[in-house]
PDB file of C-alpha atoms in Angstrom:
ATOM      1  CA  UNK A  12      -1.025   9.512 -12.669  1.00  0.00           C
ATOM      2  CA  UNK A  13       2.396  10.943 -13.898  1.00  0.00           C
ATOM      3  CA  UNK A  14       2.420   9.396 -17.114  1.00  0.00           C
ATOM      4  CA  UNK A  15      -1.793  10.305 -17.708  1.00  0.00           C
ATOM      5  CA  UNK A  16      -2.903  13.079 -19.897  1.00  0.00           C
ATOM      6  CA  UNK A  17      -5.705  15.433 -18.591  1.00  0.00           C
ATOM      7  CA  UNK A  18      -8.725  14.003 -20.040  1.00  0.00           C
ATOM      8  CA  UNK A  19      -6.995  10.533 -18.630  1.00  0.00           C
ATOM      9  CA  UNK A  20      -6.982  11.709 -15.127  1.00  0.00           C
ATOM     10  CA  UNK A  21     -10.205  13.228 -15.002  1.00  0.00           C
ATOM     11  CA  UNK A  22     -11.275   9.857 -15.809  1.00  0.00           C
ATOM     12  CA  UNK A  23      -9.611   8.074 -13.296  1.00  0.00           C
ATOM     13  CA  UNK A  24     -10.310  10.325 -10.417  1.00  0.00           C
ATOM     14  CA  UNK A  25     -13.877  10.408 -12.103  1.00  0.00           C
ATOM     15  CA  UNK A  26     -13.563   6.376 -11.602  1.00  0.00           C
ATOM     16  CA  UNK A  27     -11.848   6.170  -8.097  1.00  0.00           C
ATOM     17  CA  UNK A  28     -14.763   8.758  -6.558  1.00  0.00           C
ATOM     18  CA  UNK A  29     -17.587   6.518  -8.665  1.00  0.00           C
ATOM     19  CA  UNK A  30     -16.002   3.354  -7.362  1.00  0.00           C
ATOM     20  CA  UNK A  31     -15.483   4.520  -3.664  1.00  0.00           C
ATOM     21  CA  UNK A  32     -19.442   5.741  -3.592  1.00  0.00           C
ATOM     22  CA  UNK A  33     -21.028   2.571  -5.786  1.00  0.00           C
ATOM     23  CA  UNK A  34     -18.507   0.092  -5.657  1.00  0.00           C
ATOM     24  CA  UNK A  35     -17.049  -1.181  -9.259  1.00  0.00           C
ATOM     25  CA  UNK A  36     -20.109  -3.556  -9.689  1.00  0.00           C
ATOM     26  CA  UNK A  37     -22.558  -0.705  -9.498  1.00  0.00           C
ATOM     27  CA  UNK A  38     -20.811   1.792 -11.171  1.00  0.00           C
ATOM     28  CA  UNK A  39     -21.489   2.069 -15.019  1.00  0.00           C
ATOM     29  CA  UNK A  40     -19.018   3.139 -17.665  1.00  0.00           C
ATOM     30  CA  UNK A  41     -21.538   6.019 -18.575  1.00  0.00           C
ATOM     31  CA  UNK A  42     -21.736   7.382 -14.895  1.00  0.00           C
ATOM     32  CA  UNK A  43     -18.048   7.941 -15.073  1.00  0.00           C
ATOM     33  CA  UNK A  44     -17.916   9.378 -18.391  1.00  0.00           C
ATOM     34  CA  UNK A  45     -20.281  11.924 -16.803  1.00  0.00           C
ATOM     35  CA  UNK A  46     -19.037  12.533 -13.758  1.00  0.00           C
ATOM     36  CA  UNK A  47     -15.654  13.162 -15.935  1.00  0.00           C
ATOM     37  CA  UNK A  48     -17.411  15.411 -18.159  1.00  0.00           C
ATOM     38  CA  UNK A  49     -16.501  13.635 -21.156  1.00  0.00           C
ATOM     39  CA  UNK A  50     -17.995  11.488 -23.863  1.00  0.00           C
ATOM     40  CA  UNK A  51     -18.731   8.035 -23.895  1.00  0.00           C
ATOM     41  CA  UNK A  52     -16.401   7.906 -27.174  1.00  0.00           C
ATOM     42  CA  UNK A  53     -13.572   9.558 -25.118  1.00  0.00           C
ATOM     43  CA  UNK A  54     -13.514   7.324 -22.076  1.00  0.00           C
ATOM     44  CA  UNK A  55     -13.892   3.918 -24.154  1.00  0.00           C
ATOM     45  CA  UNK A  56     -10.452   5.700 -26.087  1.00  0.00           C
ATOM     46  CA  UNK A  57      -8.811   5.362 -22.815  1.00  0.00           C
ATOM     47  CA  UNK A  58     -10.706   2.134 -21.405  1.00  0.00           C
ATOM     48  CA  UNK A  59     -11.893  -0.550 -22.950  1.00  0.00           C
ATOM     49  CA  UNK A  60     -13.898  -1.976 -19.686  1.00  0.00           C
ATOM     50  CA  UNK A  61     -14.338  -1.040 -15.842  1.00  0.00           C
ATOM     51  CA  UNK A  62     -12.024  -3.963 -15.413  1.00  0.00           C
ATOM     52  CA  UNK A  63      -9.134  -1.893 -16.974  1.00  0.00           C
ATOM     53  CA  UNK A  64      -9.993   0.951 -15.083  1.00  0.00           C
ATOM     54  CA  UNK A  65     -10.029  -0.606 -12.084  1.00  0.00           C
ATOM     55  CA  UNK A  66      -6.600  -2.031 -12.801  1.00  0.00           C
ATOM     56  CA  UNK A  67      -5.396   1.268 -12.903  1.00  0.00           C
ATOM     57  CA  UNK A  68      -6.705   1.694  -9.402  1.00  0.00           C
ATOM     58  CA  UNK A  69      -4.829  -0.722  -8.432  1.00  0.00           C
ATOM     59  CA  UNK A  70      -1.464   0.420 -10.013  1.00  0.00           C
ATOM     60  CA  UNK A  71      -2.140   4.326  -8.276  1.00  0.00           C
ATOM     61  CA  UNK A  72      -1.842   2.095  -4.995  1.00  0.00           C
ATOM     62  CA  UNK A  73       0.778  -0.232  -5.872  1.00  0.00           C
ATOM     63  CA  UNK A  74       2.663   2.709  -7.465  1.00  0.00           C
ATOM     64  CA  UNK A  75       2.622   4.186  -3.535  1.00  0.00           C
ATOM     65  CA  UNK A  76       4.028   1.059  -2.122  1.00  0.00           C
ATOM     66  CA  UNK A  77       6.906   0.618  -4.293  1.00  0.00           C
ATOM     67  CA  UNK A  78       8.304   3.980  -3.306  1.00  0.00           C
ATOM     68  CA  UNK A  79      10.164   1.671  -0.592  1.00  0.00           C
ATOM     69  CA  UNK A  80      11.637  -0.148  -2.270  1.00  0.00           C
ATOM     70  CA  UNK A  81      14.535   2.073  -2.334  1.00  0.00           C
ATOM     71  CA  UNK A  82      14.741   2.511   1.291  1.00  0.00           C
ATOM     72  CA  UNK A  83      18.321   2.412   2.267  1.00  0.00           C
ATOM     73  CA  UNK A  84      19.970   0.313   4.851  1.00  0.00           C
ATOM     74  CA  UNK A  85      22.937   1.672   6.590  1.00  0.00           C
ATOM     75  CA  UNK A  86      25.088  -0.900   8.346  1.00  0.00           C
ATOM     76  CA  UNK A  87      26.617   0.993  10.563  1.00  0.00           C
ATOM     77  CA  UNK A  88      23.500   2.259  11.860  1.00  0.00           C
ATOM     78  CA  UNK A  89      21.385   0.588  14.840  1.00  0.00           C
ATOM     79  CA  UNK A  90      18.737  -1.413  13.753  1.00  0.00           C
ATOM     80  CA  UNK A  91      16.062   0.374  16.005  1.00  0.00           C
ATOM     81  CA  UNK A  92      16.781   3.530  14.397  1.00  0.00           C
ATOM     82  CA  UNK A  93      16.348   2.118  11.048  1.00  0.00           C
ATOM     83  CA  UNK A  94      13.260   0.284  11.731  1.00  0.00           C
ATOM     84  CA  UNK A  95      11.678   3.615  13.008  1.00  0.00           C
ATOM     85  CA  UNK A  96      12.331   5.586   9.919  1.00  0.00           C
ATOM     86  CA  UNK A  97      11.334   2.823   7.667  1.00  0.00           C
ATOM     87  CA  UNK A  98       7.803   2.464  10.136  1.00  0.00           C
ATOM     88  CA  UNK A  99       7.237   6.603   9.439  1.00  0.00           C
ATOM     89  CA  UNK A 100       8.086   6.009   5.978  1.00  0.00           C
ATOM     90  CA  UNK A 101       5.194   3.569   5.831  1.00  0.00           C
ATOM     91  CA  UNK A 102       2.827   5.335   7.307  1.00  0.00           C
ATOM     92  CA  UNK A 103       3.535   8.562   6.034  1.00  0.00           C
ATOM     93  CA  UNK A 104       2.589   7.069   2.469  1.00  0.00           C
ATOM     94  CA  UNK A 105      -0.171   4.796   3.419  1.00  0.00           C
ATOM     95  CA  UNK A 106      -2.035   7.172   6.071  1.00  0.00           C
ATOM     96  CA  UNK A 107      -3.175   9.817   3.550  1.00  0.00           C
ATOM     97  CA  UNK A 108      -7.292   9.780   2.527  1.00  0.00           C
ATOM     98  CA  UNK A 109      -6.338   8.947  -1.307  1.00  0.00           C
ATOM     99  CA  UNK A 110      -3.974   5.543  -0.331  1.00  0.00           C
ATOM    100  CA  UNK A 111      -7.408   4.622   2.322  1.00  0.00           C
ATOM    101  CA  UNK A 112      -9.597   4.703  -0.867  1.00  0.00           C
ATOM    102  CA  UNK A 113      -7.894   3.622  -3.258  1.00  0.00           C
ATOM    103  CA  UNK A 114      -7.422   0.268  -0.479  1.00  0.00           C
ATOM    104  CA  UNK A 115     -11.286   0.483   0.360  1.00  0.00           C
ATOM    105  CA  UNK A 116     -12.056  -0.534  -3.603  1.00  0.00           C
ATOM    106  CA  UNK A 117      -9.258  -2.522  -4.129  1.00  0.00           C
ATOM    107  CA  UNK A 118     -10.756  -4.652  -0.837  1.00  0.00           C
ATOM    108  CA  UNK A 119     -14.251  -4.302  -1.606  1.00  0.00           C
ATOM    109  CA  UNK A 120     -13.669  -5.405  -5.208  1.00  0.00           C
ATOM    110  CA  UNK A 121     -11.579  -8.412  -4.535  1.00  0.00           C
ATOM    111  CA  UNK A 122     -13.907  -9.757  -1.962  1.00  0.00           C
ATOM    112  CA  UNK A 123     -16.552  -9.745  -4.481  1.00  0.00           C
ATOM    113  CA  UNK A 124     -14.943 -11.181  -7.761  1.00  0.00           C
ATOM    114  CA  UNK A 125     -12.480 -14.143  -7.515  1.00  0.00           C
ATOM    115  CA  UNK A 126     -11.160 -13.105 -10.881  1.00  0.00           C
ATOM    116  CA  UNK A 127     -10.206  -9.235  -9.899  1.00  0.00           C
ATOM    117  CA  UNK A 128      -8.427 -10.631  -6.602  1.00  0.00           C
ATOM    118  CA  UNK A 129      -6.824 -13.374  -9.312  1.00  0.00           C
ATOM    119  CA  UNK A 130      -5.309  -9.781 -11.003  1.00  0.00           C
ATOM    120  CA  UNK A 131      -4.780  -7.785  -7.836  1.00  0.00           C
ATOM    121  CA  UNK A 132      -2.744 -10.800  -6.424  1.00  0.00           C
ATOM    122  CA  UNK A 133      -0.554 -11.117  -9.634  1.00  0.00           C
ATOM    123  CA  UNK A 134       0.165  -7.528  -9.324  1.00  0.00           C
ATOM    124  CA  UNK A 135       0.879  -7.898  -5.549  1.00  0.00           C
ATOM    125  CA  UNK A 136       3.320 -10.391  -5.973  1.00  0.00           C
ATOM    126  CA  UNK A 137       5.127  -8.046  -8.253  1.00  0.00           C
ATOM    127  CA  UNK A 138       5.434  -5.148  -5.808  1.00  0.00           C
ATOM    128  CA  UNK A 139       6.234  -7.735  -3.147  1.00  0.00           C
ATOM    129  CA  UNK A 140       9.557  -7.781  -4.696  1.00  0.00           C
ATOM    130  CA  UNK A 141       9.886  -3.724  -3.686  1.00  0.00           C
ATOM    131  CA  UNK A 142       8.170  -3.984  -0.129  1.00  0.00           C
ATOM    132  CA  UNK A 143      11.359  -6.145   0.815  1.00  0.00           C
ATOM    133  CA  UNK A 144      14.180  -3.612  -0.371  1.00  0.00           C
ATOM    134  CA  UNK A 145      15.459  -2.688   3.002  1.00  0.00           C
ATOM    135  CA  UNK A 146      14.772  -6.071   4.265  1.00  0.00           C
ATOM    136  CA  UNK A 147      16.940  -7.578   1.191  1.00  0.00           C
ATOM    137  CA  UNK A 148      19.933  -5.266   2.083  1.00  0.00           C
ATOM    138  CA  UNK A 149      19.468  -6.147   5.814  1.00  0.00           C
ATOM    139  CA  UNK A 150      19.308 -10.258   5.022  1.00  0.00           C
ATOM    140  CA  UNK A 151      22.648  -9.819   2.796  1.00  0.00           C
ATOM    141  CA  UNK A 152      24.536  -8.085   5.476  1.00  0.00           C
ATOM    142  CA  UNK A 153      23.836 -10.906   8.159  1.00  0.00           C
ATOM    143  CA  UNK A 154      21.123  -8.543  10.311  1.00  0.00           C
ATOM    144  CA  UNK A 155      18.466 -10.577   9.943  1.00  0.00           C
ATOM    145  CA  UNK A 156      19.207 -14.070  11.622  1.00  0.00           C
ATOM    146  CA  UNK A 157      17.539 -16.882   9.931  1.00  0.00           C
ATOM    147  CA  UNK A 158      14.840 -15.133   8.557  1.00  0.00           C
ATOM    148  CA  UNK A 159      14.241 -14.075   5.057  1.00  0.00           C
ATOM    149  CA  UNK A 160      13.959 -10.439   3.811  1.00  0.00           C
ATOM    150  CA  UNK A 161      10.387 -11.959   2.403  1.00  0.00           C
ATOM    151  CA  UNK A 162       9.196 -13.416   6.458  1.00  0.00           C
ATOM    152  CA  UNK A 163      10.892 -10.188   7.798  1.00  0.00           C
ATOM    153  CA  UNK A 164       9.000  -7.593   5.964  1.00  0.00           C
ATOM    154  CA  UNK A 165       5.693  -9.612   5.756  1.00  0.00           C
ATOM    155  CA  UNK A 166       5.966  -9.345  10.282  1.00  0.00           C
ATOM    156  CA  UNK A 167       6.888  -5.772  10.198  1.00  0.00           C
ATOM    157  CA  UNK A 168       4.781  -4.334   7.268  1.00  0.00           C
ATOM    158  CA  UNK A 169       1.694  -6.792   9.168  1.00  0.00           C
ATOM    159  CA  UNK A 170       2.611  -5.380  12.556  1.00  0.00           C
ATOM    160  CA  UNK A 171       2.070  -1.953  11.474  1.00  0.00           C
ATOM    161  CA  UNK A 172      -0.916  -2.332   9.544  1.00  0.00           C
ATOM    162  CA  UNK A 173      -2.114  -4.539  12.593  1.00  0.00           C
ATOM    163  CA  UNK A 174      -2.218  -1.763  14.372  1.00  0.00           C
ATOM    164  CA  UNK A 175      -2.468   1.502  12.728  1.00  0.00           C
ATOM    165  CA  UNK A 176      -3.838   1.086   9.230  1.00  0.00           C
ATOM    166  CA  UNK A 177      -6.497  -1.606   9.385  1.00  0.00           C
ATOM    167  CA  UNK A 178      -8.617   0.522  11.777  1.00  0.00           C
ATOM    168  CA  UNK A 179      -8.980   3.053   9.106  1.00  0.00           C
ATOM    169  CA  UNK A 180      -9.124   1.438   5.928  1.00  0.00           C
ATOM    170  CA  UNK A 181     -11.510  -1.421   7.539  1.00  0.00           C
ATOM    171  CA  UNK A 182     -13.429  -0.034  10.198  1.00  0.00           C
ATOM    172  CA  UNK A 183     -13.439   3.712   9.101  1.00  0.00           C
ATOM    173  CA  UNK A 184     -12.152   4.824  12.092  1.00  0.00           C
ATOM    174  CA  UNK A 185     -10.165   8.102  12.859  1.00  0.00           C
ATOM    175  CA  UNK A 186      -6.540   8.774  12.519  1.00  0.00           C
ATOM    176  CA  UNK A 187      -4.694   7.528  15.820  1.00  0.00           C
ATOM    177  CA  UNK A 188      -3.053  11.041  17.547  1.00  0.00           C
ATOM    178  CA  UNK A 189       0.504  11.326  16.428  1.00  0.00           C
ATOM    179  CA  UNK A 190       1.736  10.675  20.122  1.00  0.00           C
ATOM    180  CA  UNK A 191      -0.337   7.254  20.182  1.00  0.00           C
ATOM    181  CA  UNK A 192       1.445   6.752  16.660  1.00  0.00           C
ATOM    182  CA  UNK A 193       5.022   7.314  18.104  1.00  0.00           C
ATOM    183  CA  UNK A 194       4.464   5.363  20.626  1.00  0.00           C
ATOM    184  CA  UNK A 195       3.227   2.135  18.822  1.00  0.00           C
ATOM    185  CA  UNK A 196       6.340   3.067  16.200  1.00  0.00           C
ATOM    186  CA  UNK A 197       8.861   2.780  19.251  1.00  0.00           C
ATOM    187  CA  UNK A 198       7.220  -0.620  20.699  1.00  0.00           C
ATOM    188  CA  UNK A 199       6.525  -2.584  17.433  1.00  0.00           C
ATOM    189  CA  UNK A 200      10.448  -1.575  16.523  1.00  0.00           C
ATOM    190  CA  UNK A 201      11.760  -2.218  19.981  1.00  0.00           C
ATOM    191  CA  UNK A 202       9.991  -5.530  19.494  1.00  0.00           C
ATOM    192  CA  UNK A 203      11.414  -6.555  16.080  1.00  0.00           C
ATOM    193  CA  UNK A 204      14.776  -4.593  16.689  1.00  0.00           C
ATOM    194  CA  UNK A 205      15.201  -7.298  20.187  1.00  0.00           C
ATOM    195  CA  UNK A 206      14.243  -9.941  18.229  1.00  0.00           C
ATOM    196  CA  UNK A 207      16.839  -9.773  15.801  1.00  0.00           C
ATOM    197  CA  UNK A 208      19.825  -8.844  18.309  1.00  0.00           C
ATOM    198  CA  UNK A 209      22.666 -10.997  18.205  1.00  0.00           C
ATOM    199  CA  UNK A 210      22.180 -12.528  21.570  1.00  0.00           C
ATOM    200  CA  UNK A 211      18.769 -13.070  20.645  1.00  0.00           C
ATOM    201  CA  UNK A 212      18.925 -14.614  17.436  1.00  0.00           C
ATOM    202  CA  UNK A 213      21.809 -17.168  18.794  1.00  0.00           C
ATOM    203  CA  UNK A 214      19.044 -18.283  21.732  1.00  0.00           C
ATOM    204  CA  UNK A 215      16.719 -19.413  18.765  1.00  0.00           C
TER     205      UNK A 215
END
């Protein structure tokens, strides 16, 4: 919301806390001008539709992902070592109550409507381009066998949303303890570290 002005954000968190209780199908333009405390002339200014507005939701989450994108990749540094940081990274952006909500209506919405998972995937497919920034780096410099930077990230981004994310955002369940997080960190990049060890990839 960097680039919002005030009456802008109150909007959209008015939207995102309308949208996480009703869902964007049974949440009306005038319940969020309310529950923003601001006209009906004011929020139709800013947003045409709840479509638009629920673009936006999407962009707050996409806007998390990207951060990534930048992640660097040292070559003189062991793979394992890499993997873990990038794994915290991850999680330390995705594992916060905002990013789970912001996911729950993004889900909930593009289960329901063909046409908003149409948009959400377009916009997706953009930041897909971001999630594989380390991956890209690691592919160039020969670390990655014969996979892609695409097939790489889409296994180690799926691995850890396998088995830390999904439980929260889907089934509402608790945040794992931070030792039970380490340790699924260390197994899932053992894993995927082995896997792409010289000795390894020349089995394949």
């Amino acid at each position: 919301m960097e680039h919002c002005n005030a009456k802008q954000s109150d909007i959209l968190h008015a939207a995102i806390a309308e949208f996480a209780k009703c869902g964007v199908m049974g949440t009306t333009m005038e319940q969020i001008a309310k529950s923003a405390q601001v006209s009906k002339r004011t929020l139709y200014k800013h947003y045409a539709n709840k479509d638009e507005l629920f673009d936006e939701v999407v962009e707050l989450q996409l806007n998390t992902i990207r951060r990534l994108k930048d992640f660097p990749y040292h070559p003189n540094m062991p793979l394992f070592d890499q993997l873990k940081l990038l794994a915290k990274e991850v999680i330390k952006l995705t594992q916060n109550e905002d990013y789970l909500t912001l996911s729950r209506i993004v889900i909930i919405e593009s289960m329901r409507s063909k046409e908003a998972a149409d948009r959400v995937n377009v916009k997706f497919t953009d930041c897909e381009k971001g999630l594989t920034g380390w991956f890209s780096y690691a592919e160039k410099a020969g670390a990655l066998g014969e996979l892609t930077a695409k097939t790489a990230g889409t296994m180690f981004y799926g691995s850890i949303k396998q088995l830390i994310y999904w439980e929260q955002a889907i089934k509402w369940q608790p945040p794992l303890p931070q030792e039970e997080i380490e340790l699924l960190i260390d197994q899932v990049c053992h894993v995927f570290s082995f896997g792409l060890s010289p000795k390894t990839i020349n089995k394949i």
